[in-house]
XYZ file of N, CA and C in Angstrom:
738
model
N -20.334 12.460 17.524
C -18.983 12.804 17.076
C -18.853 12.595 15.570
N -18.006 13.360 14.818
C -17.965 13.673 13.654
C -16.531 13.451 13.604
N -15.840 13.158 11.865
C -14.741 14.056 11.779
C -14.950 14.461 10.641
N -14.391 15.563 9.909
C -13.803 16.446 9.759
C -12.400 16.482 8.681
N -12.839 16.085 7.774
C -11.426 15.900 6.894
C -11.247 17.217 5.874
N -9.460 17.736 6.089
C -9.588 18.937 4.875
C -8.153 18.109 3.674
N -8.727 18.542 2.461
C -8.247 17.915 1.663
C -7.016 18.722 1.357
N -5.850 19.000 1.491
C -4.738 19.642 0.759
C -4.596 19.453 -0.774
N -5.184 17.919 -1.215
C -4.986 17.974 -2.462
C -5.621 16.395 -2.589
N -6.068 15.563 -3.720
C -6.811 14.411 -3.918
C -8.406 14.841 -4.432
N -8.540 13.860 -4.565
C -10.338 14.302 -4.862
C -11.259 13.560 -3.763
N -11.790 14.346 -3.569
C -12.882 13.852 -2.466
C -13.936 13.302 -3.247
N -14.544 13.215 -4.242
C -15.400 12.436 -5.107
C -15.111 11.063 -5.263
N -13.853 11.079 -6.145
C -13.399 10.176 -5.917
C -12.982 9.142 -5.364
N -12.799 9.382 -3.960
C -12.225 8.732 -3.081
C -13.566 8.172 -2.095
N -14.484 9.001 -1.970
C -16.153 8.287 -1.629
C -16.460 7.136 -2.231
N -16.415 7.936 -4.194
C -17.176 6.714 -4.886
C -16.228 5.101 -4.495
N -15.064 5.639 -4.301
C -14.354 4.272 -3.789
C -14.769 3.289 -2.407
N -14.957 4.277 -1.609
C -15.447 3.784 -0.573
C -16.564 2.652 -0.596
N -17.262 3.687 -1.491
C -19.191 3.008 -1.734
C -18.924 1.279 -2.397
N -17.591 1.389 -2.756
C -17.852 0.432 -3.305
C -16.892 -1.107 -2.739
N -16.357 -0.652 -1.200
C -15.667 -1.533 -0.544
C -16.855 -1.385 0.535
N -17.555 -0.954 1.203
C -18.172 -1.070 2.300
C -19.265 -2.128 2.480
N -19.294 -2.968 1.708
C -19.831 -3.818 1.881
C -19.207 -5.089 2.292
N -17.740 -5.161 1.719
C -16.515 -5.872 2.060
C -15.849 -5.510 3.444
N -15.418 -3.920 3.593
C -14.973 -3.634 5.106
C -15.599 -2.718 5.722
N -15.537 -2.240 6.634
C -16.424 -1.302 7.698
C -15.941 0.235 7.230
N -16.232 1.091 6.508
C -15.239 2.378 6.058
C -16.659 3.218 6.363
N -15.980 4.961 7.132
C -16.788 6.518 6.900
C -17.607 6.501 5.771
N -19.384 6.885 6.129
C -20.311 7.441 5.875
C -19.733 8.893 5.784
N -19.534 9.530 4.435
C -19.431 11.053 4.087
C -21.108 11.673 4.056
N -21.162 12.597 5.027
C -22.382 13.291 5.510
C -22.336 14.661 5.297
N -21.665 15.314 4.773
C -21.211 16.464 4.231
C -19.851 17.132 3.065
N -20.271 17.373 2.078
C -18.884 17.821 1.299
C -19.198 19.425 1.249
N -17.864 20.216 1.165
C -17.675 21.759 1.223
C -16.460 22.090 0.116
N -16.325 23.271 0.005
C -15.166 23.180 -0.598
C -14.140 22.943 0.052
N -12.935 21.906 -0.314
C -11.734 21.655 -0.013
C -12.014 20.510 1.490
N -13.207 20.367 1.674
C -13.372 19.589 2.970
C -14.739 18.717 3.055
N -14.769 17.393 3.562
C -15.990 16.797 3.682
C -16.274 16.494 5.574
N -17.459 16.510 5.789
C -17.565 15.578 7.431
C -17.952 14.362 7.116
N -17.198 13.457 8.106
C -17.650 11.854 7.894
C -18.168 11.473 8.905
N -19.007 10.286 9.172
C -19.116 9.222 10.717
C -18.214 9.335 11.285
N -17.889 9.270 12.327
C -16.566 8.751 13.319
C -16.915 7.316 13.732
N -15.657 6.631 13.693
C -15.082 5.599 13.961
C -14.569 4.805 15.043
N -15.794 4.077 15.502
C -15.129 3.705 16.873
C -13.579 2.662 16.758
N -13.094 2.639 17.642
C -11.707 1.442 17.650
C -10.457 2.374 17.898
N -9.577 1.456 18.282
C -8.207 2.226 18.625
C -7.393 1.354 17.246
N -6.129 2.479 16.447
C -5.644 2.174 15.699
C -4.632 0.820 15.448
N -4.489 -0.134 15.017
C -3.956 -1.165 14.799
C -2.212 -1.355 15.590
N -2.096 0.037 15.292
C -0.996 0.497 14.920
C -0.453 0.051 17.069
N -1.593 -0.017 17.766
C -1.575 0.031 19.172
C -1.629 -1.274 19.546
N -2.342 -1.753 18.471
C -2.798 -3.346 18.637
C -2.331 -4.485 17.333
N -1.208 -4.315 17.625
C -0.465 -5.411 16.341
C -0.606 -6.492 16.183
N -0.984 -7.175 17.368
C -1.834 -8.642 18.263
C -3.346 -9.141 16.771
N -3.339 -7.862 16.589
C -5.153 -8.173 15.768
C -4.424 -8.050 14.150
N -3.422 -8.508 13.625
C -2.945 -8.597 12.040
C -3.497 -8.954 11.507
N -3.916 -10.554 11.708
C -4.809 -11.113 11.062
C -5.944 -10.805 11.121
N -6.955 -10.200 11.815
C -7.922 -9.580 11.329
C -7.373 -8.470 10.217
N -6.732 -7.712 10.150
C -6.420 -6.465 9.182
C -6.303 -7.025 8.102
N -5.498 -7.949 7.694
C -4.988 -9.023 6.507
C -6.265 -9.455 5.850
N -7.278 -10.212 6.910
C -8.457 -10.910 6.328
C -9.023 -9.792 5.809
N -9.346 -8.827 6.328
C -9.780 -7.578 5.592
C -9.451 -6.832 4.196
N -8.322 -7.146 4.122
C -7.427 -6.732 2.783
C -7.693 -7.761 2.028
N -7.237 -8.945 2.065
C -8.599 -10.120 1.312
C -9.720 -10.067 0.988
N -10.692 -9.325 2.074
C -11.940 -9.283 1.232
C -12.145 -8.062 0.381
N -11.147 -7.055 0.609
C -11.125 -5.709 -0.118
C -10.452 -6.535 -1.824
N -9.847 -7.056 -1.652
C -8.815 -8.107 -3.069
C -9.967 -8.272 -4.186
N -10.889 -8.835 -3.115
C -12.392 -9.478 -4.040
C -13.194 -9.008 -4.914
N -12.769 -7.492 -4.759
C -13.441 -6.485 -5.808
C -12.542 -6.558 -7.220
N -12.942 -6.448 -8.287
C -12.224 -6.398 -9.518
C -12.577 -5.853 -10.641
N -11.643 -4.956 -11.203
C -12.424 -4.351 -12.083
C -11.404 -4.347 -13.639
N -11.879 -3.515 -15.126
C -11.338 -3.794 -15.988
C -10.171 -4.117 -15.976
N -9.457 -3.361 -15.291
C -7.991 -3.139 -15.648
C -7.661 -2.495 -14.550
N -5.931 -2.032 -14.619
C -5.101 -1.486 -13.443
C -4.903 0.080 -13.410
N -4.911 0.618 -12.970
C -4.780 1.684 -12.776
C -6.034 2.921 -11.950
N -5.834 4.371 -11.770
C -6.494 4.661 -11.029
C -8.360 5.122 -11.387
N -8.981 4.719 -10.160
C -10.589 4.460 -10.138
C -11.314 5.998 -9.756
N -11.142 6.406 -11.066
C -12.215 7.548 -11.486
C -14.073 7.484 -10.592
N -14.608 8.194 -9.967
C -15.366 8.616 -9.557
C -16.646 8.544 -10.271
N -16.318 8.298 -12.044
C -17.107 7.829 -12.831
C -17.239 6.335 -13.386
N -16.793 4.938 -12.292
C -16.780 3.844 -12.238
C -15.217 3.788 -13.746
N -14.808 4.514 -14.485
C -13.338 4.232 -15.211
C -12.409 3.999 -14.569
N -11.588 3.846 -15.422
C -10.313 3.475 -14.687
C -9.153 3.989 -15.595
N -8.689 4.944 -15.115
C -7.374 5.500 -15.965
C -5.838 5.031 -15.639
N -5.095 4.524 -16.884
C -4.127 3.795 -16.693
C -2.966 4.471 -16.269
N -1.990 3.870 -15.475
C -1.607 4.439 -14.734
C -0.193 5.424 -15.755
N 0.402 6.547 -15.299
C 1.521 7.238 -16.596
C 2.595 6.805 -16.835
N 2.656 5.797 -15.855
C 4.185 5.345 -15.937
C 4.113 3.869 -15.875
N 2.839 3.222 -16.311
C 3.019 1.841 -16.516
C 2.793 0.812 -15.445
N 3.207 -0.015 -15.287
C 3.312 -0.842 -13.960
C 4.406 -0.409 -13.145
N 4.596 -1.762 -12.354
C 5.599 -1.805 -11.103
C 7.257 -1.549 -11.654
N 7.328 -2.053 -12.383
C 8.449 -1.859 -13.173
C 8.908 -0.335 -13.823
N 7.613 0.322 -14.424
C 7.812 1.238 -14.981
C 8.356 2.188 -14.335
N 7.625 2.304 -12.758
C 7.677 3.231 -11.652
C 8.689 3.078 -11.183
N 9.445 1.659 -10.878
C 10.056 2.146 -10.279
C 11.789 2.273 -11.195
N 11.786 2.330 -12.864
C 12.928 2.775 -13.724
C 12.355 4.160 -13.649
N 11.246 4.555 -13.720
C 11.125 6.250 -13.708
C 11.520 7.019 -12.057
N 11.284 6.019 -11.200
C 11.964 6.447 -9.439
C 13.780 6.630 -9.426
N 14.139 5.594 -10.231
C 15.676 5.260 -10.392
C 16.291 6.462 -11.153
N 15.584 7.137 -11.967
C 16.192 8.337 -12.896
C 16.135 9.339 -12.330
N 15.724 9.619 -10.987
C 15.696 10.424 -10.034
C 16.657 11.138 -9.636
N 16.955 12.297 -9.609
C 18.672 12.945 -9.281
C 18.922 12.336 -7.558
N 17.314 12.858 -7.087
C 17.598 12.554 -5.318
C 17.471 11.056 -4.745
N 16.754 10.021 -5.806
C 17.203 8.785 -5.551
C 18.474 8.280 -5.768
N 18.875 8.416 -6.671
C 20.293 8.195 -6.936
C 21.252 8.646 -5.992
N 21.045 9.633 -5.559
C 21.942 9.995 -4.237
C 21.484 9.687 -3.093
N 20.396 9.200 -2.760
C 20.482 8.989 -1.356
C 20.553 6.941 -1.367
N 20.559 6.344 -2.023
C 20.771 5.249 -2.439
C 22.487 4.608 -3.078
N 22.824 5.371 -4.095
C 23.959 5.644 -4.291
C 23.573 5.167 -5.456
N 25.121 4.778 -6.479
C 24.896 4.949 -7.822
C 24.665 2.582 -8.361
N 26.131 2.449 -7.018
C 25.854 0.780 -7.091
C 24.247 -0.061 -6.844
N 23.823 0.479 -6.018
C 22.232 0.259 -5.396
C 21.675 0.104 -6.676
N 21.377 1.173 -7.072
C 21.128 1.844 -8.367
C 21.145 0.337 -9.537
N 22.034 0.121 -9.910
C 22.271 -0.880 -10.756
C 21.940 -2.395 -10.180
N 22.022 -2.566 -8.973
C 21.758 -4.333 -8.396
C 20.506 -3.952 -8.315
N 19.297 -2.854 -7.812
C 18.093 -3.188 -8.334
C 17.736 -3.341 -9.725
N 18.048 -2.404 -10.633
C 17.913 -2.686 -11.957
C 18.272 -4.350 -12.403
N 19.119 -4.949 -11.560
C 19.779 -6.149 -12.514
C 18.037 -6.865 -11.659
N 17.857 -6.803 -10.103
C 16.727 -7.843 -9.572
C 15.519 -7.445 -10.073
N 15.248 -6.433 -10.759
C 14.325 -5.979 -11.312
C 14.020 -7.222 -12.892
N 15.013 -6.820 -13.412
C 15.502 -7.516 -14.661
C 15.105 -8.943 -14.487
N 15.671 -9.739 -13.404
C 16.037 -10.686 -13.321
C 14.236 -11.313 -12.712
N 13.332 -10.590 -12.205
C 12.061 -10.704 -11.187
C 10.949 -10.395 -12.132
N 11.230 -10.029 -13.848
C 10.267 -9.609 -14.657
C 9.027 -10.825 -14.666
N 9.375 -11.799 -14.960
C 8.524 -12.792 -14.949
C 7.241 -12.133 -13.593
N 7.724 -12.398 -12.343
C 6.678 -12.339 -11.148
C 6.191 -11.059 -11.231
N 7.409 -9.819 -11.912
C 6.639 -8.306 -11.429
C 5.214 -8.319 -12.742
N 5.290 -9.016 -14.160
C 4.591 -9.087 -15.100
C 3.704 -9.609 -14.732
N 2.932 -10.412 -14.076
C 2.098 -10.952 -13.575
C 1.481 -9.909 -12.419
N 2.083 -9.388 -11.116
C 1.684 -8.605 -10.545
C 0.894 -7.491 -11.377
N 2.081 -6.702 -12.307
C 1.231 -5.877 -12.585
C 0.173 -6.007 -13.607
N -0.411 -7.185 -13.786
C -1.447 -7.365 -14.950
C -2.696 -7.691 -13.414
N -2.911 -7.505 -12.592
C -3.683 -7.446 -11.397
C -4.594 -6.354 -11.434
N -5.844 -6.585 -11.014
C -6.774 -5.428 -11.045
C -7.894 -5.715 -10.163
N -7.192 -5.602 -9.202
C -7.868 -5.880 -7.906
C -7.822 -4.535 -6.669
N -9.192 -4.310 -5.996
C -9.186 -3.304 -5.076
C -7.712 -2.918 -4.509
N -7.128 -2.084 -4.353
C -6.003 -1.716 -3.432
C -6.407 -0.361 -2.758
N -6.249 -0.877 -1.133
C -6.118 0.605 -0.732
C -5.037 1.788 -1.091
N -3.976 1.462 -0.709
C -2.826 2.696 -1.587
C -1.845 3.094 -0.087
N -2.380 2.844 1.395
C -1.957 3.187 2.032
C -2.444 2.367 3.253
N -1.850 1.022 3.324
C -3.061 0.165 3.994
C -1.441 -0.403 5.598
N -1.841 1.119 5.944
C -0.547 0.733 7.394
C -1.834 0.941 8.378
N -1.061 0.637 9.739
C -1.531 -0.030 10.767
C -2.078 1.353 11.356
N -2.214 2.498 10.793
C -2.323 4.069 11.238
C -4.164 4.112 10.704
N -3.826 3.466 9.476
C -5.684 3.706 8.884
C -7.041 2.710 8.794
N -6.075 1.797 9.754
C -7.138 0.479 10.375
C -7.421 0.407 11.636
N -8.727 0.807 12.263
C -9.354 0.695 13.289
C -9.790 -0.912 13.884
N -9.126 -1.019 15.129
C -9.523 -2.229 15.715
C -10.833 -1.803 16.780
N -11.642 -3.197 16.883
C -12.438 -2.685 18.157
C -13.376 -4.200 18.170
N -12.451 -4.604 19.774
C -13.088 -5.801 20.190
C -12.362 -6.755 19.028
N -11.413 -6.841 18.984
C -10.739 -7.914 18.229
C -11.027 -7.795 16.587
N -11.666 -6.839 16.082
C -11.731 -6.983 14.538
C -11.972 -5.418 14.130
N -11.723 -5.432 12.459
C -11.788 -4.410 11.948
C -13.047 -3.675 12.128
N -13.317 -2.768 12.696
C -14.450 -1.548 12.909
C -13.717 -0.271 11.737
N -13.309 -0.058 10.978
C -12.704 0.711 9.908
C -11.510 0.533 9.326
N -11.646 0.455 8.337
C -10.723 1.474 7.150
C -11.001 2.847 6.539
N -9.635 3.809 6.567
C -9.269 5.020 6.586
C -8.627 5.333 5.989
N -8.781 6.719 5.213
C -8.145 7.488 4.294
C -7.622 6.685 3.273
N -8.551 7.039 2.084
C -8.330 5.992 0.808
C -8.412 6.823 -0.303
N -7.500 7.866 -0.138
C -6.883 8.887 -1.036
C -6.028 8.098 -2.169
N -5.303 7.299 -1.976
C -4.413 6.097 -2.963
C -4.723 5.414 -3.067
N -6.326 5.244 -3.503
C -7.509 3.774 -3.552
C -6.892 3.612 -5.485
N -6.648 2.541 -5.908
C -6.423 1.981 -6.947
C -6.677 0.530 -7.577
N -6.971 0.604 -8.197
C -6.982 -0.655 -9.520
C -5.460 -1.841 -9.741
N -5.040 -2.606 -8.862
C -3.773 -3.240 -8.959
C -3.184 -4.226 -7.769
N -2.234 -4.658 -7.776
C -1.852 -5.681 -6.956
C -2.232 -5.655 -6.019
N -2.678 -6.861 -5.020
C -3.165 -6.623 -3.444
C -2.048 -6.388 -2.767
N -0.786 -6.848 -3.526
C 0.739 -7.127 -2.748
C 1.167 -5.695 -2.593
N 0.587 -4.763 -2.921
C 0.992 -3.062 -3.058
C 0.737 -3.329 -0.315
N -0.638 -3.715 -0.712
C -1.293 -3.485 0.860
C -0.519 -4.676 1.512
N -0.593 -5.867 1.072
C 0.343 -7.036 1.931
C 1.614 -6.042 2.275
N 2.336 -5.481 1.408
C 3.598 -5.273 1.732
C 3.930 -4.079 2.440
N 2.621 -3.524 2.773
C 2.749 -1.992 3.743
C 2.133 -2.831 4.717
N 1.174 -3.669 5.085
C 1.482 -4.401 6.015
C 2.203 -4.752 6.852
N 2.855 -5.329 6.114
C 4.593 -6.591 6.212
C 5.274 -5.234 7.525
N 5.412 -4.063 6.777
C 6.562 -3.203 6.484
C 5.958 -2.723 8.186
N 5.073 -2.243 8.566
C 4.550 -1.666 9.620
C 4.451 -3.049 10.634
N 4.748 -3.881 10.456
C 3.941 -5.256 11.579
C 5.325 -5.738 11.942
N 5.451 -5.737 13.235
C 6.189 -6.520 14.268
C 6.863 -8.220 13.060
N 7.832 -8.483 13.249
C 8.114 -9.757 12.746
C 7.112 -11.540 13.501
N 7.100 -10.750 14.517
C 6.507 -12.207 15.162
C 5.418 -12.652 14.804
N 4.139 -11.305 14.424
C 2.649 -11.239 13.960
C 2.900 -11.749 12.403
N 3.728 -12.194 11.651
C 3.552 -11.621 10.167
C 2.987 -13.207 9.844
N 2.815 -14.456 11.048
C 2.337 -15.566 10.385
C 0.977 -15.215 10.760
N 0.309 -13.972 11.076
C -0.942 -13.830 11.286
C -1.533 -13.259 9.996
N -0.819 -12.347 9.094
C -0.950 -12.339 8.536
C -1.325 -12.813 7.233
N -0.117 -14.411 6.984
C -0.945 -15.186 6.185
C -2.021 -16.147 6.313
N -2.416 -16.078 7.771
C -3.211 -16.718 8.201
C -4.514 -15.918 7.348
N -4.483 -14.660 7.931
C -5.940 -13.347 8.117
C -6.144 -13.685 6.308
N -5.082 -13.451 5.467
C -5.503 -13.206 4.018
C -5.976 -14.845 3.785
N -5.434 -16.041 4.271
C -6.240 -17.286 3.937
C -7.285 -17.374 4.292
N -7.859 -16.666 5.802
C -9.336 -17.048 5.943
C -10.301 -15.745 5.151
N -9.498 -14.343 4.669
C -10.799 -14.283 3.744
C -10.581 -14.250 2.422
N -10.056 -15.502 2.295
C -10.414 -16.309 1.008
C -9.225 -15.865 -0.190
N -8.265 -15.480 0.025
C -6.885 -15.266 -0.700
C -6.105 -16.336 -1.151
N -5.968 -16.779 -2.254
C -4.683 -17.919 -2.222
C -3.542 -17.495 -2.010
N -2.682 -18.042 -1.014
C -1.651 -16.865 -0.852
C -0.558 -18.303 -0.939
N 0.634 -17.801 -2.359
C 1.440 -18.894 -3.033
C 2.550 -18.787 -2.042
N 3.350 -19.316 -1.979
C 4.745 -20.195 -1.128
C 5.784 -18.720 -1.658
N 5.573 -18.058 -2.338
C 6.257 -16.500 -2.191
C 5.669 -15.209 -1.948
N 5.009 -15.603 -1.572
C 3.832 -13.969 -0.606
C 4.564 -12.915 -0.343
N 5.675 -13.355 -0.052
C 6.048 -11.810 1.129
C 7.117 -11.259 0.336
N 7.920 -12.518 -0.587
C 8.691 -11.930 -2.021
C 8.045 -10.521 -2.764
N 6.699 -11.215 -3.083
C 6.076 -10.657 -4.005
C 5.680 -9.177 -3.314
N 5.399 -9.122 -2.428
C 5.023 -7.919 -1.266
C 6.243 -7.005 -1.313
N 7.516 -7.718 -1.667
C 8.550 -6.979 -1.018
C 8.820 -6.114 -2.781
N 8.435 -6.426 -3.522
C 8.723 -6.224 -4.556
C 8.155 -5.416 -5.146
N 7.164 -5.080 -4.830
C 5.907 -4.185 -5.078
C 6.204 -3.086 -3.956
N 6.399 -3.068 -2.778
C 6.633 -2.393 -1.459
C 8.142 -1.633 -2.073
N 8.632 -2.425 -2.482
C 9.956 -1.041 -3.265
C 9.532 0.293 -3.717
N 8.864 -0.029 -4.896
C 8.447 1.288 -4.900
C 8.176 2.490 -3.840
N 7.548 2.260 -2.263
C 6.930 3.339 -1.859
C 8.439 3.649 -1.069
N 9.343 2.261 -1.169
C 10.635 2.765 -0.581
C 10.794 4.562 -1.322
N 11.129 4.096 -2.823
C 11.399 4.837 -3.513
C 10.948 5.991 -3.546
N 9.833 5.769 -3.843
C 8.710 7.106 -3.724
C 8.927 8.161 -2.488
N 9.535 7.260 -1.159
C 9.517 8.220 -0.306
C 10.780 9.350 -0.461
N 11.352 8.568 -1.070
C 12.838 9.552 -0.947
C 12.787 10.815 -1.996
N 11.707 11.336 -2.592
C 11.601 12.231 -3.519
C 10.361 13.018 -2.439
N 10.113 12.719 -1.775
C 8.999 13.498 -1.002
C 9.860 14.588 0.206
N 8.727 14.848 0.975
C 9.327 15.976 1.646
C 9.706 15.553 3.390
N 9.574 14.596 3.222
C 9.253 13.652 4.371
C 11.095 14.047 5.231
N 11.139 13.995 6.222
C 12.617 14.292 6.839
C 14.011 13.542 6.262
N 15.142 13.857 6.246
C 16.240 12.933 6.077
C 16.242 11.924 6.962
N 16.068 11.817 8.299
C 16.365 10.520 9.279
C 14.950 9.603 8.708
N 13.694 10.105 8.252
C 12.620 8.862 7.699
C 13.325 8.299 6.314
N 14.008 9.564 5.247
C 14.598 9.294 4.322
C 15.997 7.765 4.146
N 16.415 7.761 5.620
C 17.229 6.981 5.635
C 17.494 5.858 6.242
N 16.065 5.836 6.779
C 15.277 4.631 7.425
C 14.757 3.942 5.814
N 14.372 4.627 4.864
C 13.648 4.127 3.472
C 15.358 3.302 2.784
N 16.255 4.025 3.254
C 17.356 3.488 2.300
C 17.726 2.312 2.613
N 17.783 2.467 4.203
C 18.221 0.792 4.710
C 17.392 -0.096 4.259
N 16.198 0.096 4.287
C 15.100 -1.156 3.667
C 15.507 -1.193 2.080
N 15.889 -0.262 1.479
C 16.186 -0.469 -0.015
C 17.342 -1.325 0.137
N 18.531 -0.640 0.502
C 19.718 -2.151 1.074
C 19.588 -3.406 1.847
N 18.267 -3.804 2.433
C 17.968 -5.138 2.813
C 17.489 -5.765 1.897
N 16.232 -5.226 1.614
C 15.650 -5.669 0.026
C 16.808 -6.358 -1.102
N 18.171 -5.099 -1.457
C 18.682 -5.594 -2.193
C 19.553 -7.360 -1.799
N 20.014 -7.280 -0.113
C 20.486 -8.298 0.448
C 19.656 -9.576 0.143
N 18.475 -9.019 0.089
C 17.904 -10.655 0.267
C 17.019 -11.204 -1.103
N 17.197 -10.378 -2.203
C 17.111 -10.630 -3.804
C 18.416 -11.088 -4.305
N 19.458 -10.207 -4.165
C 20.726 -10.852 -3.802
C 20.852 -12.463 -3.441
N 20.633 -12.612 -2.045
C 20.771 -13.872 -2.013
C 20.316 -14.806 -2.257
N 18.966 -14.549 -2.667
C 17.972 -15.645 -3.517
C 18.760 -15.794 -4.754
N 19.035 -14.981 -5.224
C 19.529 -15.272 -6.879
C 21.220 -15.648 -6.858
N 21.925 -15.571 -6.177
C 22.858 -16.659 -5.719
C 22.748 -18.149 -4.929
N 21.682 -17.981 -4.244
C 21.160 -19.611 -4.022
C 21.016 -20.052 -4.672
C-alpha cells in the first residue's frame, strides 16, 4: 500500500527536505516517487489520534522530540537547509496584520478587536521571547496528522506548514483538538521527551494558537467553522482578561 499525495499548492521539495530532517526524531513517509503536482509515499500503519485521544501524551512527547531540532533563526525552512524570515514578523506581527482584516474585524467585531490589541500589548514581554524561538514546528500538529499504533506514535503527517519557531505554535493545536481531561497528558508527554515545560505552558500555547484562530476567519473554510473560531477568540479574550484583572 502506497499513498498518493496531490499538491494543490506548497512545495513538495520542501516539505521532504523537512521531513529528512525530523525522522530520526519521529516516525514520518518515505517519498518514493515525485511527478508533477504529486508525490507517492510509504503508507502508514496506525489509526488517527484524533480516534484515540487516550494516547496525548505519546503525541506531546513526540512534539518534544521534534522541539530538539534547531536551527539559525525563525522563519520558513527552504529545501536548501535556509531559512527565510517570515513577511510579517513574529507572533505579534501576524496577528496586527490578521486584525487589519476587513473580514476579521467583522466577524469578531470592532470591541474584540481592541481588548486583543490591549492583551497583546500588555503579553509583549512572553510573545518577545516566543517569537525569538527557532525550533522544529510542524505548522499543523492536530490529532488528524498523528498516527497511533499500539500505544505510540507510528507517524507524523502532512508537513506542508513545517517551520522555524515556537513549539507553542503545535502545543496549542494540540491543546485546541484534545479533550480537557487528557491535557495533563500532555504535559506529562512534552516532560518525558525532554521539554522544560514552565508553570505557564498552556498561556503561552494559547497565545500563539490565536493566530490560527485568526487566520481561519480569512480562509474559505464555512461560516458555522468560522464561528466556532470566534467563540475561542472570545474565550481567549475572557481568560487574558481575567488574568490581567487578578
Amino acid at each position: 500500500r502506497f499513498v498518493l499525495r496531490l499538491y494543490s499548492h506548497g512545495d513538495a521539495q520542501r516539505e521532504v527536505y523537512v521531513m529528512g530532517l525530523a525522522h530520526d526524531v519521529v516516525p514520518v513517509p518515505q517519498e518514493l516517487h515525485r511527478g508533477e503536482g504529486r508525490s507517492v509515499f510509504s503508507f502508514m500503519e496506525g489509526a488517527s489520534l484524533e480516534k484515540l485521544p487516550q494516547h496525548s501524551g505519546a503525541a506531546a512527547e513526540a512534539l518534544a522530540r521534534m522541539s530538539s531540532i534547531v536551527f539559525q533563526e525563525p522563519g520558513w525552512i527552504e529545501s536548501d537547509a535556509s531559512v527565510s524570515p517570515f513577511p510579517f514578523g513574529g507572533v505579534r506581527g501576524f496577528i496586527a496584520e490578521s486584525l487589519d482584516k476587513a473580514e476579521v474585524r467583522t466577524w469578531v467585531g470592532e470591541e474584540a478587536v481592541g481588548r486583543i490589541e490591549q492583551i497583546v500589548k500588555a503579553e509583549s514581554g512572553r510573545l518577545e521571547e516566543l517569537e525569538s524561538d527557532r525550533r522544529l514546528v510542524h505548522g499543523d500538529f492536530n490529532p488528524t496528522n498523528i498516527l497511533i499504533d499500539d500505544g505510540v506514535v507510528s507517524g507524523v503527517l502532512d508537513w506542508e506548514y513545517c517551520h522555524s519557531g515556537t513549539p507553542y505554535m503545535d502545543i496549542g493545536n494540540l491543546l485546541r483538538h484534545t479533550p480537557d481531561e487528557y491535557h495533563w497528558q500532555i504535559k506529562a508527554g512534552l516532560e518525558a521527551g525532554g521539554m522544560t515545560v514552565p508553570s505557564d505552558w498552556i498561556e503561552r500555547a494559547k497565545l500563539v494558537d490565536l493566530t490560527s484562530h485568526l487566520e481561519f476567519l480569512t480562509s474559505r473554510r464555512s461560516d458555522r467553522f468560522k464561528q466556532q473560531c470566534v467563540d475561542r477568540v472570545y474565550r481567549f479574550i475572557e481568560k487574558f482578561d481575567g488574568e490581567a484583572s487578578g
